[in-house]
Short mmCIF file of C-alpha atoms in Angstrom, two decimals:
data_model
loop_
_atom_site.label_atom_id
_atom_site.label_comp_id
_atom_site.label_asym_id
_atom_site.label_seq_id
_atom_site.Cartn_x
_atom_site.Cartn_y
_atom_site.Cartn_z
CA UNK A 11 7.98 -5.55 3.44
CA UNK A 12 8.24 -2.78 5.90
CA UNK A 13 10.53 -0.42 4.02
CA UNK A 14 7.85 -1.02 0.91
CA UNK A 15 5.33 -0.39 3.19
CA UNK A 16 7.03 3.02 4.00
CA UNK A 17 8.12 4.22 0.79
CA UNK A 18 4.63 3.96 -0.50
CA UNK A 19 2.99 5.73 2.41
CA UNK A 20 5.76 8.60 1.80
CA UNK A 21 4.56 8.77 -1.79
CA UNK A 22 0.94 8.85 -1.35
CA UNK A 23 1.44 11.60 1.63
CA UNK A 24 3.23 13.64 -1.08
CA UNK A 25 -0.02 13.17 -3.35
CA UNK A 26 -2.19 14.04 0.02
CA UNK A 27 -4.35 10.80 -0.32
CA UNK A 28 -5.92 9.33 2.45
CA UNK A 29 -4.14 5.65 3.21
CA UNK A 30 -3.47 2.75 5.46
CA UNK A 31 -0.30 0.71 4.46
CA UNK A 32 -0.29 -2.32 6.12
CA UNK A 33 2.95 -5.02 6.13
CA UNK A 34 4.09 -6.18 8.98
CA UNK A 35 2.91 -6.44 12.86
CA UNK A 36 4.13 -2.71 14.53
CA UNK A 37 2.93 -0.77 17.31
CA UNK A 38 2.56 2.21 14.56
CA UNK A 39 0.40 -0.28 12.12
CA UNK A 40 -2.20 -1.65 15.33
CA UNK A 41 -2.25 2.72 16.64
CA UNK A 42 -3.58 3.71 12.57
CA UNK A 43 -6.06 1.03 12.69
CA UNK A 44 -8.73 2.86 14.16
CA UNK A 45 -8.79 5.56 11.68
CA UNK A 46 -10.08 3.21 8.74
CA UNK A 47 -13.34 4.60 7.77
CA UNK A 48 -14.90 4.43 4.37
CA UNK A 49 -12.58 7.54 2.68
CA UNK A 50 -9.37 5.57 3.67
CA UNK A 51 -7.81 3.59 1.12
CA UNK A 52 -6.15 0.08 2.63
CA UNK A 53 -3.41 -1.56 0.98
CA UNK A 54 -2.23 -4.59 2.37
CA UNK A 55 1.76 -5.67 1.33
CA UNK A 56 2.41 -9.02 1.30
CA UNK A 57 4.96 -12.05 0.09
CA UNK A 58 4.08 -15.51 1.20
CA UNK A 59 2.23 -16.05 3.99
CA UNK A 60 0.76 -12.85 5.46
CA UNK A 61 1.04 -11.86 9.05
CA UNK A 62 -2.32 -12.76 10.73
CA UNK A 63 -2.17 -8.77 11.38
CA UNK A 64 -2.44 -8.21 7.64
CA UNK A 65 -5.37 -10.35 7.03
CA UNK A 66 -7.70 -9.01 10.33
CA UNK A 67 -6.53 -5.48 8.89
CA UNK A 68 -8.18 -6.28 5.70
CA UNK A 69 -10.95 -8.15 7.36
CA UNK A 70 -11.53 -4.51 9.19
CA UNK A 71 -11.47 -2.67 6.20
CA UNK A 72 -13.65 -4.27 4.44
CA UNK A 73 -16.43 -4.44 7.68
CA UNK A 74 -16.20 -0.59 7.76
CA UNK A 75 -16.68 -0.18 3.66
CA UNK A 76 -13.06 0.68 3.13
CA UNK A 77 -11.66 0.71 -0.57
CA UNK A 78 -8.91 -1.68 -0.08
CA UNK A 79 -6.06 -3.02 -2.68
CA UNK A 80 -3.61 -5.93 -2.29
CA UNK A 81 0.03 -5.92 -3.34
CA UNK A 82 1.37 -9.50 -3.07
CA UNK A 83 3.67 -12.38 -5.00
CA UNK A 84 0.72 -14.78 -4.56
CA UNK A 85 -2.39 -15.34 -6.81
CA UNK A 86 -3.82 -17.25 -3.77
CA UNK A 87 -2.90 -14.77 -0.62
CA UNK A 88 -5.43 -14.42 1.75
CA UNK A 89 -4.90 -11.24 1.13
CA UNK A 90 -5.67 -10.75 -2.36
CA UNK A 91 -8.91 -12.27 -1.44
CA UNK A 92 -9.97 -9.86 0.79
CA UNK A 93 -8.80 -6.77 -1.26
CA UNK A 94 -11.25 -5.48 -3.99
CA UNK A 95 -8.45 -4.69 -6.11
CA UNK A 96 -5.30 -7.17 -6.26
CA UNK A 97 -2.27 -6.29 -8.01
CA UNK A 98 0.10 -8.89 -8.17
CA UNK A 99 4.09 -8.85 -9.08
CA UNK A 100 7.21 -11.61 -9.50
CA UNK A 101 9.39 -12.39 -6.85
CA UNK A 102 10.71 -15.72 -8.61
CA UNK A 103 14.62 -15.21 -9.21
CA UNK A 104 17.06 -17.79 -10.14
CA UNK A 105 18.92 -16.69 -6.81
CA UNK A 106 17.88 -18.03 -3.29
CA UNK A 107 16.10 -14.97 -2.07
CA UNK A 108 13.15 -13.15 -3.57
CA UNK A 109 13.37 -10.65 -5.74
CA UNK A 110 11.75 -7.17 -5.21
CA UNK A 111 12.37 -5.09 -8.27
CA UNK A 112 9.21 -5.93 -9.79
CA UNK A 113 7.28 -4.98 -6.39
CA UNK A 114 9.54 -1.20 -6.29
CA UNK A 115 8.68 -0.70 -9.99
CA UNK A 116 4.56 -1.65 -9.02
CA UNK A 117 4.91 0.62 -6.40
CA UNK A 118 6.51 3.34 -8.51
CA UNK A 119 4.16 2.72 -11.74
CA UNK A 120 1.29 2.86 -9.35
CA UNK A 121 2.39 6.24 -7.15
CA UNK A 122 3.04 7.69 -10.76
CA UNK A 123 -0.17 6.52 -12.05
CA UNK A 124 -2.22 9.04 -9.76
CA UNK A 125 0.07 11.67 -10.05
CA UNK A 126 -0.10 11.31 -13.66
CA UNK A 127 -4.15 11.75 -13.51
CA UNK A 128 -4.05 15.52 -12.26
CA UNK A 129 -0.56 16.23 -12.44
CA UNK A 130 -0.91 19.82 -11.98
CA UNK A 131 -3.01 19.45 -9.00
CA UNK A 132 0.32 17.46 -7.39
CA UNK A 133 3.04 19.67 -8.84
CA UNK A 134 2.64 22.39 -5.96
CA UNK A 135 2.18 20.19 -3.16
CA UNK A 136 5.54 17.86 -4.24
CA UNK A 137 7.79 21.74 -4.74
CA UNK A 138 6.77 21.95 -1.32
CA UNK A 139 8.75 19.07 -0.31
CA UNK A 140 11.35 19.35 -2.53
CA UNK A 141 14.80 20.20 -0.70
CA UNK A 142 16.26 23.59 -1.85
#
């Protein structure tokens, strides 16, 4: 869930919005905590059983009046119930590990989706970062 966690925090920083990604249990995940304040969206990333971390993160969030959203593989996560918006994708695969297209294309769909809202507000700020 880390590497999710990363490539959506890459593609939010291109669109300049203001948000915690929280996955797994780092020392860069506990040193953002303390920035959560009401303009900071939180999205907690889970599949299974969360972290403990994941759950007091959205526990925090939601004590300072944060907007929070849950991406998870579980209609009962304990961290869907502590998001005000839950989004929630397929990991079942006929293989013996999970599947994570469907999470990449929510991510994607959802990156896209606010981009697509003011898309020439973002256009300048992505050229930026664009390798020549």
């Amino acid at each position: 869930m880390a590497f999710f966690a990363s490539y959506l925090r890459h593609l939010l920083m291109l669109l300049d919005l203001r948000a915690e990604i929280v996955a797994s249990p780092s020392q860069e995940a506990l040193g953002r905590l303390s920035r959560i304040d009401e303009r900071t969206l939180v999205i907690g990333l889970s599949a299974g059983r969360p972290h403990p971390l994941i759950t007091r993160t959205m526990k925090l969030a939601r004590h300072r009046k944060a907007p929070t959203l849950a991406i998870t593989d579980a209609t009962l996560s304990e961290v869907a119930r502590l998001a005000r918006i839950r989004l929630y994708y397929s990991s079942n695969t006929p293989a013996f590990v999970r599947s994570h297209a469907a999470l990449l294309s929510l991510i994607q769909s959802l990156a896209y989706g606010v981009y697509a809202r003011d898309a020439q507000q973002y256009d300048g700020r992505i050229k930026a970062f664009r390798l020549k």
